Coordinates of C-alpha atoms in Angstrom, one line a residue:
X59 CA 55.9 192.4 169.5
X60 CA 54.1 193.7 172.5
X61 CA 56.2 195.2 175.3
X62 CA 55.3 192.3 178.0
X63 CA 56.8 190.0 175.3
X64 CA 60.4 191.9 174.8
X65 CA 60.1 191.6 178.8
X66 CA 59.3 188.3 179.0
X67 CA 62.4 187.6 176.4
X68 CA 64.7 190.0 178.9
X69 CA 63.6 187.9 182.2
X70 CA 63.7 184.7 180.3
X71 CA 67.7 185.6 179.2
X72 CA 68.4 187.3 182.5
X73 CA 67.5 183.7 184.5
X74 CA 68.9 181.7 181.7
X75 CA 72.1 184.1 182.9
X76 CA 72.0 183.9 187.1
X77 CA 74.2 182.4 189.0
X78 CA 70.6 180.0 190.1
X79 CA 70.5 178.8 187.0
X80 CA 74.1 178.2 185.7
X81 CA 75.0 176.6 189.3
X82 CA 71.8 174.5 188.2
X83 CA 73.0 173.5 185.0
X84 CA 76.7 172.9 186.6
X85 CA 75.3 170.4 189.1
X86 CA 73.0 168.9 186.5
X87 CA 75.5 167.7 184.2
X88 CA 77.2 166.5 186.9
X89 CA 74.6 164.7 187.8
X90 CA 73.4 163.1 184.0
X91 CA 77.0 162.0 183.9
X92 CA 76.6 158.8 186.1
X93 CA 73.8 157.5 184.7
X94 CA 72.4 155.5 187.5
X95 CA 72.5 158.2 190.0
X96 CA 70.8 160.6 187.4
X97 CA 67.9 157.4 186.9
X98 CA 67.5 157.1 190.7
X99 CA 67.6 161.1 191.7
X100 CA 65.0 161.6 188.8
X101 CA 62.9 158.7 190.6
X102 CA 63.2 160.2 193.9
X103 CA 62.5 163.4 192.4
X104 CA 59.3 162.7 190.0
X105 CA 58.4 160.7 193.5
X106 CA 58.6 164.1 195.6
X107 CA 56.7 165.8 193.0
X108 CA 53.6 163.7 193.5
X109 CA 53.9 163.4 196.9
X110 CA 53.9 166.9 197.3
X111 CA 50.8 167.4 194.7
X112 CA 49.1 163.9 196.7
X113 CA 46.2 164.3 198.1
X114 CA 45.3 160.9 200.0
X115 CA 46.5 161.4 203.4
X116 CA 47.1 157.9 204.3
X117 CA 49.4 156.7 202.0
X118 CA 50.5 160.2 202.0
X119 CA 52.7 158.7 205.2
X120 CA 53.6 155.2 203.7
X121 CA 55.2 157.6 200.7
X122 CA 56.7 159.8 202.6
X123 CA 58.7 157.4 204.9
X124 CA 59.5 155.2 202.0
X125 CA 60.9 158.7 200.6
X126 CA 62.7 159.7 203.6
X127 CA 64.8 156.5 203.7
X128 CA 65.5 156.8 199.9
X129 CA 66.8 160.4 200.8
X130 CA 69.2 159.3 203.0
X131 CA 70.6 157.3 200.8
X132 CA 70.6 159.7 198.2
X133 CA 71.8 161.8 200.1
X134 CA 75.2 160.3 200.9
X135 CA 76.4 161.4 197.9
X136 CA 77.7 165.1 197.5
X137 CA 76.6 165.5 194.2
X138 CA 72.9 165.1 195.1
X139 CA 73.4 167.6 198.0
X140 CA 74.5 169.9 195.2
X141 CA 71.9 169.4 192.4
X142 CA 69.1 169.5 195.1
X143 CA 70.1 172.7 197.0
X144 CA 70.8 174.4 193.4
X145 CA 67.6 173.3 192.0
X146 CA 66.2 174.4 195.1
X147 CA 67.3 178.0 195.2
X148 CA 66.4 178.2 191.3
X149 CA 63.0 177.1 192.3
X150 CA 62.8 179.7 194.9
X151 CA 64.1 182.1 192.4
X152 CA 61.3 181.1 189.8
X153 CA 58.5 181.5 192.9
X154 CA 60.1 185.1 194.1
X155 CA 59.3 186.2 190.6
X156 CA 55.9 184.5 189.9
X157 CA 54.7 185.9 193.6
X158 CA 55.8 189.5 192.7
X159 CA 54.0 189.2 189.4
X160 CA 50.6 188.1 191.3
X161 CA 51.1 190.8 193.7
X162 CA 51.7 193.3 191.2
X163 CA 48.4 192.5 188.8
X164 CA 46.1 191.5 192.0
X165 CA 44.2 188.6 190.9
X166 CA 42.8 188.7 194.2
X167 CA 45.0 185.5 195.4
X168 CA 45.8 185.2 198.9
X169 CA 50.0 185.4 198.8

């Protein structure tokens, strides 16, 4: 096995060991254990995703205020709060790490 491999293993395990991801994984089960929240956080969710990968600007803004008034819903419920900011700083974690490895081999991306 090549050397970037064994690393790749060693960063995979040392994530699947943070604090990111375990207060990710606490939060998530939280979460799957009320199974309606966990159906309409996923909705919202998958529904963020898109929006945030959409490219048609005008219903870009129909989305995005139909979103924001699900949120605040959603977010009335501590449990949301949590799962969101965990996933959130996870995600940042996973980004910190992708952006040094782009720096690092210069691909010639603008970061």
């Amino acid at each position: 096995m090549s050397s970037v491999w064994q690393c790749t293993e060693s960063l995979t395990e040392a994530i699947a060991q943070s604090e990111e991801y375990k207060a990710y994984n606490e939060a998530r089960e939280i979460i799957s254990s009320n199974v309606e929240l966990s159906i309409k956080l996923n909705e919202y969710r998958l529904r963020s995703f898109h929006l945030q990968n959409s490219a048609s600007s005008e219903e870009y803004l129909d989305e995005l205020d139909l979103l924001e008034l699900e949120y605040v819903q959603l977010k009335k419920d501590p449990k949301v709060i949590a799962f969101l900011a965990t996933e959130l700083r996870l995600c940042r974690m996973i980004q910190e790490i992708n952006t040094a490895i782009a720096k690092l081999i210069d691909l010639e991306l603008k970061l």
